[in-house]
PDB file of C-alpha atoms in Angstrom:
ATOM      1  CA  GLU A 158      24.528  -6.569   6.024  1.00 42.00           C
ATOM      2  CA  GLN A 159      21.707  -5.952   8.646  1.00 41.00           C
ATOM      3  CA  HIS A 160      22.364  -2.221   9.194  1.00 44.00           C
ATOM      4  CA  GLY A 161      22.343  -1.944   5.510  1.00 45.00           C
ATOM      5  CA  HIS A 162      18.490  -3.539   5.273  1.00 45.00           C
ATOM      6  CA  ALA A 163      17.599  -1.384   8.327  1.00 46.00           C
ATOM      7  CA  GLU A 164      18.924   2.117   6.625  1.00 45.00           C
ATOM      8  CA  ARG A 165      17.079   1.407   3.245  1.00 46.00           C
ATOM      9  CA  HIS A 166      13.819   0.713   5.141  1.00 47.00           C
ATOM     10  CA  ALA A 167      14.097   4.089   7.130  1.00 50.00           C
ATOM     11  CA  ALA A 168      15.225   6.037   3.874  1.00 51.00           C
ATOM     12  CA  ASP A 169      11.476   3.609   2.421  1.00 53.00           C
ATOM     13  CA  GLY A 170       9.346   4.531   5.545  1.00 55.00           C
ATOM     14  CA  CYS A 171      10.925   8.427   5.205  1.00 60.00           C
ATOM     15  CA  GLN A 172       9.391   8.564   1.041  1.00 60.00           C
ATOM     16  CA  ARG A 173       6.166   7.360   2.604  1.00 58.00           C
ATOM     17  CA  ARG A 174       6.554  10.359   4.521  1.00 60.00           C
ATOM     18  CA  LEU A 175       6.677  12.437   1.902  1.00 60.00           C
ATOM     19  CA  ALA A 176       4.497  10.972  -0.561  1.00 65.00           C
ATOM     20  CA  ASP A 177       1.951  11.925   2.022  1.00 60.00           C
ATOM     21  CA  ALA A 178       3.027  15.494   2.884  1.00 61.00           C
ATOM     22  CA  PHE A 179       3.380  16.140  -0.489  1.00 56.00           C
ATOM     23  CA  GLU A 180      -0.403  14.691  -1.180  1.00 62.00           C
ATOM     24  CA  VAL A 181       1.095  12.432  -4.012  1.00 63.00           C
ATOM     25  CA  THR A 182       1.524   8.816  -4.252  1.00 62.00           C
ATOM     26  CA  LEU A 183       4.811   6.584  -4.025  1.00 61.00           C
ATOM     27  CA  SER A 184       4.901   6.237  -7.862  1.00 60.00           C
ATOM     28  CA  GLU A 185       5.106   9.914  -8.075  1.00 58.00           C
ATOM     29  CA  LEU A 186       7.124  10.146  -5.570  1.00 59.00           C
ATOM     30  CA  LEU A 187       9.845   7.362  -7.274  1.00 61.00           C
ATOM     31  CA  PRO A 188      11.933   8.272 -10.188  1.00 57.00           C
ATOM     32  CA  GLU A 189       9.835   7.211 -13.237  1.00 56.00           C
ATOM     33  CA  GLN A 190      11.417   4.307 -15.308  1.00 55.00           C
ATOM     34  CA  PRO A 191      12.175   4.825 -19.124  1.00 59.00           C
ATOM     35  CA  THR A 192       9.078   3.976 -21.295  1.00 73.00           C
ATOM     36  CA  ALA A 193       8.336   0.152 -21.839  1.00 79.00           C
ATOM     37  CA  ARG A 194       6.402  -2.134 -22.655  1.00 87.00           C
ATOM     38  CA  VAL A 195       6.878  -4.586 -19.790  1.00 91.00           C
ATOM     39  CA  GLY A 196       8.503  -3.736 -16.636  1.00 90.00           C
ATOM     40  CA  VAL A 197      10.300  -5.746 -13.820  1.00 92.00           C
ATOM     41  CA  ARG A 198      11.260  -5.226 -10.261  1.00 91.00           C
ATOM     42  CA  PRO A 199      12.914  -8.282  -8.636  1.00 92.00           C
ATOM     43  CA  ALA A 200      11.282  -9.684  -4.981  1.00 92.00           C
ATOM     44  CA  SER A 201      14.781  -8.302  -3.607  1.00 92.00           C
ATOM     45  CA  GLU A 202      13.673  -4.967  -4.799  1.00 91.00           C
ATOM     46  CA  ALA A 203      10.408  -4.243  -2.931  1.00 92.00           C
ATOM     47  CA  LEU A 204      10.081  -1.326  -0.988  1.00 92.00           C
ATOM     48  CA  GLN A 205       8.745  -2.935   3.133  1.00 93.00           C
ATOM     49  CA  LEU A 206       6.749   0.755   4.042  1.00 92.00           C
ATOM     50  CA  TRP A 207       5.378  -0.716   6.949  1.00 94.00           C
ATOM     51  CA  ASP A 208       6.543  -2.829   9.801  1.00 96.00           C
ATOM     52  CA  GLY A 209       3.597  -3.699  12.332  1.00 96.00           C
ATOM     53  CA  PRO A 210       3.927  -4.265  15.872  1.00 96.00           C
ATOM     54  CA  ARG A 211       3.416  -7.517  16.061  1.00 97.00           C
ATOM     55  CA  GLY A 212       5.277  -8.312  13.130  1.00 97.00           C
ATOM     56  CA  GLY A 213       3.182  -7.985   9.548  1.00 98.00           C
ATOM     57  CA  ALA A 214       4.204  -5.797   7.221  1.00 97.00           C
ATOM     58  CA  CYS A 215       3.334  -4.250   3.905  1.00 97.00           C
ATOM     59  CA  ARG A 216       5.485  -3.698   0.981  1.00 97.00           C
ATOM     60  CA  LEU A 217       5.541  -1.831  -2.498  1.00 96.00           C
ATOM     61  CA  LEU A 218       5.863  -4.802  -5.167  1.00 96.00           C
ATOM     62  CA  ILE A 219       5.638  -2.894  -8.143  1.00 94.00           C
ATOM     63  CA  SER A 220       4.229   0.376  -9.403  1.00 92.00           C
ATOM     64  CA  HIS A 221       3.631   2.583 -13.189  1.00 90.00           C
ATOM     65  CA  GLY A 222       2.227   5.569 -13.281  1.00 88.00           C
ATOM     66  CA  PRO A 223      -0.768   6.203 -11.224  1.00 91.00           C
ATOM     67  CA  ILE A 224      -1.022   2.595 -10.135  1.00 94.00           C
ATOM     68  CA  GLU A 225       0.630   0.213  -7.422  1.00 95.00           C
ATOM     69  CA  LEU A 226       0.523  -3.638  -6.180  1.00 97.00           C
ATOM     70  CA  TRP A 227       1.366  -4.260  -2.507  1.00 97.00           C
ATOM     71  CA  SER A 228       1.614  -6.755  -0.716  1.00 98.00           C
ATOM     72  CA  TRP A 229      -0.063  -6.577   3.087  1.00 98.00           C
ATOM     73  CA  THR A 230       0.868  -9.532   6.525  1.00 98.00           C
ATOM     74  CA  LEU A 231      -1.858  -8.735   9.204  1.00 98.00           C
ATOM     75  CA  LYS A 232      -0.671 -10.908  12.362  1.00 98.00           C
ATOM     76  CA  PRO A 233      -3.249 -11.052  14.965  1.00 98.00           C
ATOM     77  CA  GLY A 234      -4.171  -7.972  16.671  1.00 97.00           C
ATOM     78  CA  GLU A 235      -2.684  -5.608  14.511  1.00 98.00           C
ATOM     79  CA  VAL A 236      -4.543  -2.798  12.764  1.00 98.00           C
ATOM     80  CA  TYR A 237      -3.447  -0.514  10.388  1.00 98.00           C
ATOM     81  CA  GLU A 238      -4.868   3.333   9.289  1.00 97.00           C
ATOM     82  CA  SER A 239      -5.223   5.148   6.590  1.00 96.00           C
ATOM     83  CA  LYS A 240      -5.795   8.484   5.798  1.00 94.00           C
ATOM     84  CA  PRO A 241      -8.158   9.606   3.298  1.00 96.00           C
ATOM     85  CA  HIS A 242      -6.169   9.865  -0.383  1.00 94.00           C
ATOM     86  CA  ARG A 243      -6.848  12.169  -2.465  1.00 93.00           C
ATOM     87  CA  PRO A 244     -10.125  12.250  -4.500  1.00 95.00           C
ATOM     88  CA  GLY A 245     -11.080   9.744  -6.802  1.00 95.00           C
ATOM     89  CA  SER A 246      -8.200   7.087  -5.854  1.00 96.00           C
ATOM     90  CA  VAL A 247      -9.735   3.568  -5.569  1.00 97.00           C
ATOM     91  CA  GLU A 248      -8.175   0.575  -3.791  1.00 98.00           C
ATOM     92  CA  LEU A 249      -9.241  -3.552  -4.669  1.00 98.00           C
ATOM     93  CA  LEU A 250      -7.510  -5.989  -2.751  1.00 98.00           C
ATOM     94  CA  SER A 251      -8.290  -9.872  -2.215  1.00 98.00           C
ATOM     95  CA  VAL A 252      -7.786 -12.111   0.949  1.00 98.00           C
ATOM     96  CA  THR A 253      -5.203 -14.477  -0.140  1.00 98.00           C
ATOM     97  CA  ALA A 254      -5.133 -15.984   3.956  1.00 98.00           C
ATOM     98  CA  GLY A 255      -7.435 -15.547   6.832  1.00 97.00           C
ATOM     99  CA  ILE A 256      -9.228 -13.103   7.363  1.00 98.00           C
ATOM    100  CA  LEU A 257      -9.294  -9.223   6.959  1.00 98.00           C
ATOM    101  CA  ASP A 258     -12.008  -7.060   8.687  1.00 98.00           C
ATOM    102  CA  LEU A 259     -11.682  -3.205   6.467  1.00 98.00           C
ATOM    103  CA  ASP A 260     -13.436  -0.661   7.642  1.00 98.00           C
ATOM    104  CA  VAL A 261     -14.002   2.067   5.217  1.00 98.00           C
ATOM    105  CA  GLY A 262     -16.354   5.083   6.927  1.00 96.00           C
ATOM    106  CA  HIS A 263     -18.135   4.065   9.813  1.00 96.00           C
ATOM    107  CA  GLU A 264     -18.933   0.206   7.667  1.00 97.00           C
ATOM    108  CA  THR A 265     -17.202  -2.887   8.469  1.00 98.00           C
ATOM    109  CA  ILE A 266     -16.563  -5.343   6.775  1.00 98.00           C
ATOM    110  CA  SER A 267     -15.042  -8.614   6.691  1.00 98.00           C
ATOM    111  CA  LEU A 268     -13.323 -11.185   4.163  1.00 98.00           C
ATOM    112  CA  SER A 269     -12.547 -14.363   4.436  1.00 98.00           C
ATOM    113  CA  ALA A 270      -9.180 -15.922   2.201  1.00 98.00           C
ATOM    114  CA  GLY A 271     -10.730 -16.435  -1.288  1.00 98.00           C
ATOM    115  CA  ASP A 272     -13.097 -12.507  -1.073  1.00 98.00           C
ATOM    116  CA  SER A 273     -12.346  -9.535  -3.410  1.00 98.00           C
ATOM    117  CA  ALA A 274     -12.996  -5.808  -2.618  1.00 98.00           C
ATOM    118  CA  TRP A 275     -12.852  -2.250  -3.538  1.00 98.00           C
ATOM    119  CA  PHE A 276     -13.589   0.608  -2.003  1.00 98.00           C
ATOM    120  CA  ASP A 277     -13.327   4.681  -2.601  1.00 97.00           C
ATOM    121  CA  ALA A 278      -9.770   5.489  -0.806  1.00 97.00           C
ATOM    122  CA  ALA A 279     -10.424   9.221  -0.542  1.00 97.00           C
ATOM    123  CA  THR A 280     -12.335   8.050   2.244  1.00 97.00           C
ATOM    124  CA  ALA A 281     -10.407   6.810   6.113  1.00 97.00           C
ATOM    125  CA  HIS A 282      -9.883   3.312   5.949  1.00 98.00           C
ATOM    126  CA  ALA A 283      -8.525   0.632   8.044  1.00 98.00           C
ATOM    127  CA  TYR A 284      -6.776  -2.791   8.156  1.00 98.00           C
ATOM    128  CA  ARG A 285      -7.476  -4.988  11.064  1.00 98.00           C
ATOM    129  CA  ASN A 286      -7.122  -8.479  12.110  1.00 98.00           C
ATOM    130  CA  PRO A 287      -8.794  -9.744  15.593  1.00 92.00           C
ATOM    131  CA  ARG A 288      -8.202 -13.160  14.244  1.00 96.00           C
ATOM    132  CA  ARG A 289      -5.546 -15.676  16.452  1.00 96.00           C
ATOM    133  CA  SER A 290      -4.164 -16.529  12.541  1.00 97.00           C
ATOM    134  CA  THR A 291      -2.332 -13.868   9.687  1.00 98.00           C
ATOM    135  CA  THR A 292      -3.861 -12.692   7.329  1.00 98.00           C
ATOM    136  CA  ARG A 293      -2.266 -12.204   3.730  1.00 98.00           C
ATOM    137  CA  PHE A 294      -3.688 -10.198   1.490  1.00 98.00           C
ATOM    138  CA  ILE A 295      -2.903  -8.486  -1.802  1.00 98.00           C
ATOM    139  CA  MET A 296      -4.450  -4.537  -2.805  1.00 98.00           C
ATOM    140  CA  VAL A 297      -4.198  -2.101  -6.069  1.00 98.00           C
ATOM    141  CA  PHE A 298      -4.343   1.528  -5.123  1.00 97.00           C
ATOM    142  CA  SER A 299      -5.144   3.806  -8.248  1.00 96.00           C
ATOM    143  CA  SER A 300      -5.126   7.359  -8.050  1.00 93.00           C
ATOM    144  CA  PRO A 301      -6.514   9.660 -10.640  1.00 89.00           C
ATOM    145  CA  ASP A 302      -3.658  10.839 -12.778  1.00 73.00           C
ATOM    146  CA  ASP A 303      -2.366  14.919 -12.108  1.00 60.00           C
ATOM    147  CA  PRO A 304      -3.385  17.010 -14.154  1.00 53.00           C
ATOM    148  CA  ALA A 305      -0.625  19.049 -12.907  1.00 51.00           C
ATOM    149  CA  ARG A 306       2.374  16.892 -13.462  1.00 45.00           C
ATOM    150  CA  PRO A 307       3.887  17.010 -16.780  1.00 41.00           C
ATOM    151  CA  ALA A 308       2.853  14.300 -19.457  1.00 41.00           C
ATOM    152  CA  ALA A 309       6.773  13.026 -19.331  1.00 38.00           C
ATOM    153  CA  GLN A 310       6.236  12.790 -15.859  1.00 37.00           C
ATOM    154  CA  ARG A 311       2.959  10.580 -15.860  1.00 35.00           C
TER     155      ARG A 311
END
C-alpha cells in the first residue's frame, strides 16, 4: 500500500510539472469529466502535489474547467514559491489556521486565521509560514479560458 501511494504521488508531481511546462492549468491536463450538474471527488482521490520539507502539503481537492480548489498546510518555516501563471489568472485564499505571509511581487501581506485575500496570479508569488505553529489555508485558482482549446475540452 505504501509503495502504491509513493508511485501515485510521484505521478501527481509529474502532472504538475507537465502543466507548468506547457503553461496550462492542471485542470486542462487532466481528463475532462462528462458534462454534469454536480461533480464530487472523494477525499481519498485528492491529488497531493507538493510535500514541504517539514511535513507541509498542498492538495488539489477538486477542479472544474479553469477553476481549481486547493488545500494547503505549511509547517513552521516552510515556504512555497510559485512562478507567475498565465495573464488573467487569479488566486483567492482564506486562512483557516495560523498566520500566512503572502508575497506578491515585492509586497508582503500577513493574513491571520479568518482573513481572506485575492491577487493577480500572473505575478510571482509565495506562501510563507515564518511562525512556530502550523498554517492552513484554502485556495481557489482561476485561469482564463484558453480560446485555442476546443469547446468540448473547456
